[in-house]
Coordinates of C-alpha atoms and ligand atoms in Angstrom, one line a residue:
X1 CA 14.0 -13.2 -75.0
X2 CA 13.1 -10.7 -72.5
X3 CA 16.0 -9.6 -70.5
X4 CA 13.5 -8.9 -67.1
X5 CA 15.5 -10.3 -63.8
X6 CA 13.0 -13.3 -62.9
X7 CA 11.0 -11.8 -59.5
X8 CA 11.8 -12.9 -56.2
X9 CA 8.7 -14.6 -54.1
X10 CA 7.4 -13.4 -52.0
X11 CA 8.6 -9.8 -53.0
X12 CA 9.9 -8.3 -51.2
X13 CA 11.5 -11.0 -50.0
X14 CA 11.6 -10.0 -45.9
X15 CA 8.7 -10.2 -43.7
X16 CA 6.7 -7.0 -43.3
X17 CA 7.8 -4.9 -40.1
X18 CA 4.8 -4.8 -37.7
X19 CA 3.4 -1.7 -36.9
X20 CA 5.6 0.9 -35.3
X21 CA 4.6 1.3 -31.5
X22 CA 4.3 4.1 -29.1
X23 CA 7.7 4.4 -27.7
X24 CA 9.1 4.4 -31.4
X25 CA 6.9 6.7 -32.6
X26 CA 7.4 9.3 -29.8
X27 CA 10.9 9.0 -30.6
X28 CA 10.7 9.7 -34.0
X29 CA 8.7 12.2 -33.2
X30 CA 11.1 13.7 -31.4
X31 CA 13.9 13.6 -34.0
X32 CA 11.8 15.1 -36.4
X33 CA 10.6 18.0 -34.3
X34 CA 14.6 18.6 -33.5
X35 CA 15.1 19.3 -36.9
X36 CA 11.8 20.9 -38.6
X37 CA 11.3 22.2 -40.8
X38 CA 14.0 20.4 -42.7
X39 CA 14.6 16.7 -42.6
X40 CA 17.5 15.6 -41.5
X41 CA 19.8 13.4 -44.0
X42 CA 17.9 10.0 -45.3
X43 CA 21.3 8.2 -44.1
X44 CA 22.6 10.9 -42.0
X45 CA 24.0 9.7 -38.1
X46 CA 21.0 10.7 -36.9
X47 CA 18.7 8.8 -38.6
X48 CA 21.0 6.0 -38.3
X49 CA 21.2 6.3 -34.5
X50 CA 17.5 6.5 -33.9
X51 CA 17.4 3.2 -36.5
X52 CA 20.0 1.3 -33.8
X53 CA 18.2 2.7 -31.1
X54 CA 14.7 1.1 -32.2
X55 CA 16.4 -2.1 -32.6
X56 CA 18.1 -2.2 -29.6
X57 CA 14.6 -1.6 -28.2
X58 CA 12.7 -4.4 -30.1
X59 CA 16.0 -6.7 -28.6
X60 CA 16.9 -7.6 -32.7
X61 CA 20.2 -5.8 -32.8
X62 CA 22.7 -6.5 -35.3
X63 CA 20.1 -9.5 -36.6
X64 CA 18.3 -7.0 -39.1
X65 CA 18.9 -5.0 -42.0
X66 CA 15.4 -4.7 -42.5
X67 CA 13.5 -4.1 -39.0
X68 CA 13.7 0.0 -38.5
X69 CA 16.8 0.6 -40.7
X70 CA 17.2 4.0 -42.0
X71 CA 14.9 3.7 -44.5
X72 CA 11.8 3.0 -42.5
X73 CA 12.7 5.5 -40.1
X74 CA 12.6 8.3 -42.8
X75 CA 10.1 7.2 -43.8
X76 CA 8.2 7.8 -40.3
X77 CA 10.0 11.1 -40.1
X78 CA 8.4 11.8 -43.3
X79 CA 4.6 10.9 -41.9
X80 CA 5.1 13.5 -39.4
X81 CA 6.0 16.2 -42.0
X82 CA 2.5 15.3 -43.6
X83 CA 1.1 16.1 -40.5
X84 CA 2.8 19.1 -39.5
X85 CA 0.1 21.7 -39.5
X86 CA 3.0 24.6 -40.2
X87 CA 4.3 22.8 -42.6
X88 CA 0.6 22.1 -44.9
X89 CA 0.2 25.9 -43.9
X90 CA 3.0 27.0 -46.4
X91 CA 0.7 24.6 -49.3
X92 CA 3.7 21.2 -48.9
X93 CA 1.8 18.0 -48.5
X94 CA 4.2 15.3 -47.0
X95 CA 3.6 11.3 -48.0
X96 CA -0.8 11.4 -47.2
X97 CA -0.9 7.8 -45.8
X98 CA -2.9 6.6 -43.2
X99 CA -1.5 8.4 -39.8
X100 CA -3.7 7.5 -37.3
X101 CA -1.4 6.2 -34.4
X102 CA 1.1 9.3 -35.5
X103 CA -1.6 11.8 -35.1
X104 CA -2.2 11.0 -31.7
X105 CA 1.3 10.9 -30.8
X106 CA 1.8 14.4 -32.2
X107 CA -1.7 15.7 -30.7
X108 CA -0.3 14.3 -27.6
X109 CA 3.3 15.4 -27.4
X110 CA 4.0 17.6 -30.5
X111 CA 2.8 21.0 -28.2
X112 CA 4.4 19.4 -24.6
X113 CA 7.7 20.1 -24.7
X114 CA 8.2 19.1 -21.3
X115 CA 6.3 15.7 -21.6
X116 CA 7.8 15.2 -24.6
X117 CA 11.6 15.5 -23.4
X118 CA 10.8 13.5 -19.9
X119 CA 9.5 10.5 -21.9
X120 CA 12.2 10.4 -24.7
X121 CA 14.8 10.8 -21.5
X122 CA 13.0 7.8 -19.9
X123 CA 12.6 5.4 -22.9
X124 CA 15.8 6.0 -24.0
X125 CA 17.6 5.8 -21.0
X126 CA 15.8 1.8 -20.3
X127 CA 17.2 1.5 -23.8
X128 CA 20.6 2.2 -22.9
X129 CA 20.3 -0.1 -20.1
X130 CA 19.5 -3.2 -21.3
X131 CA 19.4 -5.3 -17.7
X132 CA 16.6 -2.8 -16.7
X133 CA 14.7 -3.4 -19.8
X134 CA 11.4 -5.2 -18.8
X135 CA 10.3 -7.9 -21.4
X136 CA 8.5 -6.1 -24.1
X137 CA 7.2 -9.7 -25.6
X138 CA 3.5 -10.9 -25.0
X139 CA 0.0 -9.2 -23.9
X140 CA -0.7 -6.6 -21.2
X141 CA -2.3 -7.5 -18.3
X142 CA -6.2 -8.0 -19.0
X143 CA -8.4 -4.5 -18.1
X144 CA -4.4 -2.9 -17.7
X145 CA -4.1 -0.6 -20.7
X146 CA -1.0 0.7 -21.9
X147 CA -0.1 4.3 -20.9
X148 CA 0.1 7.0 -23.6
X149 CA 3.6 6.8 -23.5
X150 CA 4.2 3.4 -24.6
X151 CA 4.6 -0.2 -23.1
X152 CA 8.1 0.1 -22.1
X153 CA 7.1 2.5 -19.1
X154 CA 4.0 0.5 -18.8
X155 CA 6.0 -2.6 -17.3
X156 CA 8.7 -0.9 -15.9
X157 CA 5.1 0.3 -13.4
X158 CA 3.6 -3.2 -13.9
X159 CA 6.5 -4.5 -12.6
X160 CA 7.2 -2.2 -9.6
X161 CA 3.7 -2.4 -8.4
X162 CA 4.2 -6.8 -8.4
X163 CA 7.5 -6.8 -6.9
X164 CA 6.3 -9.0 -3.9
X165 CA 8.9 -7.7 -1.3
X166 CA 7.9 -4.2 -2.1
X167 CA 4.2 -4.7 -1.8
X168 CA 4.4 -7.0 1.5
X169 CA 7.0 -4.2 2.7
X170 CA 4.1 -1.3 1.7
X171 CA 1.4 -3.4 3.2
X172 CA 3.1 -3.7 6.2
X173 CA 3.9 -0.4 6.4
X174 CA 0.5 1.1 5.6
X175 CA -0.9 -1.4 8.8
X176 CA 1.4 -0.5 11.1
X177 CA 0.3 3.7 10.0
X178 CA -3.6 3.3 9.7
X179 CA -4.2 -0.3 11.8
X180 CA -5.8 -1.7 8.5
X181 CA -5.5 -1.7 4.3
X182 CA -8.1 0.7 2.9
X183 CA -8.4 1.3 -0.8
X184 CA -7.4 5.0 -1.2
X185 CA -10.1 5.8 -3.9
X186 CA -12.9 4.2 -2.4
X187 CA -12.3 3.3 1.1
X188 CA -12.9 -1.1 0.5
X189 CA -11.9 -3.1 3.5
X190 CA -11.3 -6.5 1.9
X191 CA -11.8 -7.8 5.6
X192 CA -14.9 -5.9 6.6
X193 CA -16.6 -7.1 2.9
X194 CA -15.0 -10.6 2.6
X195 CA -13.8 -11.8 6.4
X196 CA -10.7 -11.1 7.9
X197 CA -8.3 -13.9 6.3
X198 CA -8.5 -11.6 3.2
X199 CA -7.5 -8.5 4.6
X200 CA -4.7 -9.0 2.6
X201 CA -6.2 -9.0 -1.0
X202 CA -5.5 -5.6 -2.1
X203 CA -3.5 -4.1 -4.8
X204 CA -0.6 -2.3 -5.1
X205 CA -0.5 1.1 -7.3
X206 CA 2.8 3.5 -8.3
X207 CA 1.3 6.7 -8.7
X208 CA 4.3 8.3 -10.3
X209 CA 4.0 9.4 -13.5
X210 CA 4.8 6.6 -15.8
X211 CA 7.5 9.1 -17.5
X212 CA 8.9 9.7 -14.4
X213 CA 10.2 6.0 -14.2
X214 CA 14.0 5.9 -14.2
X215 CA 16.3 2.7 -14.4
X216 CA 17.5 1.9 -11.4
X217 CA 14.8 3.7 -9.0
X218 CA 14.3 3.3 -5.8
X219 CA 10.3 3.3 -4.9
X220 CA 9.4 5.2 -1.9
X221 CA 6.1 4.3 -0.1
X222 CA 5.2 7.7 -1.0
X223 CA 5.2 6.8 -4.6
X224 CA 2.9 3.8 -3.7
X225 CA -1.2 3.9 -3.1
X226 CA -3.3 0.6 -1.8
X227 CA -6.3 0.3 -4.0
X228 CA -8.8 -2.5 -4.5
X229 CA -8.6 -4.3 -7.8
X230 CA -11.9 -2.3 -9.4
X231 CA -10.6 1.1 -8.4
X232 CA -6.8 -0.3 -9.6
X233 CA -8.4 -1.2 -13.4
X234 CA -10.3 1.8 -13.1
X235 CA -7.4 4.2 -13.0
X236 CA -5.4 2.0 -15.7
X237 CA -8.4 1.5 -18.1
X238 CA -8.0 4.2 -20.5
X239 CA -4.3 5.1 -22.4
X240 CA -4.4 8.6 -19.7
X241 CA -4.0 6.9 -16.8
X242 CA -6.0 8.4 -13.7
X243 CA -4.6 10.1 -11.0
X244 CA -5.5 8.7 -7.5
X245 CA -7.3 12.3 -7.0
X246 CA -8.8 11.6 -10.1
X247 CA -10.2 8.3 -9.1
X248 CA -11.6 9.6 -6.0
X249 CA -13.4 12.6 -7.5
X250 CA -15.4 9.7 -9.6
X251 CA -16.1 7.7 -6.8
X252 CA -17.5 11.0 -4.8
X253 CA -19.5 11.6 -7.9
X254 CA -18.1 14.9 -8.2
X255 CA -15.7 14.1 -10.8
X256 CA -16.4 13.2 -14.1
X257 CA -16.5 16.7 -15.8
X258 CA -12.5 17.4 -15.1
X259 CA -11.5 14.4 -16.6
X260 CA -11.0 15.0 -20.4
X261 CA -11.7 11.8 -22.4
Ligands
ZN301 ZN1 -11.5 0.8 -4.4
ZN302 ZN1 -1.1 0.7 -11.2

């Protein structure tokens, strides 16, 4: 008789984690850059702290042995060191899988220290507060895409923007400044377009940078712009969000060539 342990189905027998997302993978990145070009321990407390952290994030816990435990997270640690150009310089090939999302996340924030720091800062402290967490569950908003750093920061703005006693506070303040509610990257009057009795329909955009977004904030109306709802999906429909200046130098015409993808 063969003395082979009978196989679990389906092995292994745990769901398959989904795909890691932007805020996880910037702060992987981050732990990995701290400690290039060695690794640090597979179950060392750092790798164990960025494991609770990502499960804190994703709201699971203490419910999972399997969802971003230590493991997995060396694992990502080790994707990066396949990508480290200094590191396949000195002829070392990390794990060669597919990459993709990691590669743009170290194209991205790998040579910004700055960026890179501000938007670990940000994500982690949201992490560490979990009442200002905004629910991570569910789609975006249709034509809204997610900012390069992640879809934590990209509520926490989603959110500010919709918070209907700022924007009827905003509103009122922007009528009572210019006498009427003009899109601020192309100059739309709903009134003068649609009648007066929807003056009102017009958007409300943060235009701080989406790393820039602390728990706990308070939004000035200098961190607020009104825009129409095509010049509002505009700026939000690629992962680099665009600048209000941005968005006006397209609608002059004058604009497309300083705006890099
Ligand atoms: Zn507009
Ligand atoms: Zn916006």
């Amino acid at each position: 008789m063969p003395s082979v342990e009978p196989l679990e189905w389906p092995f292994p027998p745990t769901q398959k984690n989904p795909p890691w997302s932007r805020e996880e993978l910037i702060l992987a990145l981050n732990l990995y850059l701290t400690h290039r070009p060695k690794l640090p321990l597979k179950n060392g407390p750092e790798v164990k702290q960025l494991s609770t952290q990502l499960n804190d994030l994703a709201g699971c816990s203490g419910n999972s042995s399997t969802f971003r435990n230590a493991n997995g997270v060396y694992m990502k640690l080790m994707n990066f060191l396949s990508i480290d150009p200094d590191y396949l310089v000195r002829g070392k090939a990390g794990l060669t899988r597919n990459n993709k999302d990691e590669q743009l996340v170290w194209n991205l924030f790998a040579y910004d220290e700055a960026l890179l720091n501000a938007t670990v800062a940000r994500i982690l402290a949201f992490i560490a507060t979990p009442a200002s967490m905004p629910e991570l569950a569910g789609d975006d908003d249709d034509g809204f895409v997610e900012a390069e750093e992640g879809k934590l920061l990209t509520r926490v703005h989603r959110s500010r923007e919709r918070s209907r006693l700022l924007v009827r506070k905003f509103k009122e303040h922007v009528r009572a400044k210019k006498g009427s509610l003009a899109c601020e990257g192309c100059g739309l009057e709903a009134a003068d377009k649609y009648g007066i009795e929807f003056a009102d329909v017009m958007d409300v955009h943060h235009r701080r940078p989406v790393h820039t977004l602390q728990p706990g904030d308070k939004t000035k109306f200098s961190d607020l712009a009104i825009l129409c709802a095509s010049c509002h999906r505009i700026v939000h429909s690629r992962r680099k969000w665009l600048s209000i200046e941005q968005l006006q130098q397209l609608v002059a015409g004058s604009g497309r060539s300083s705006i890099s993808r």
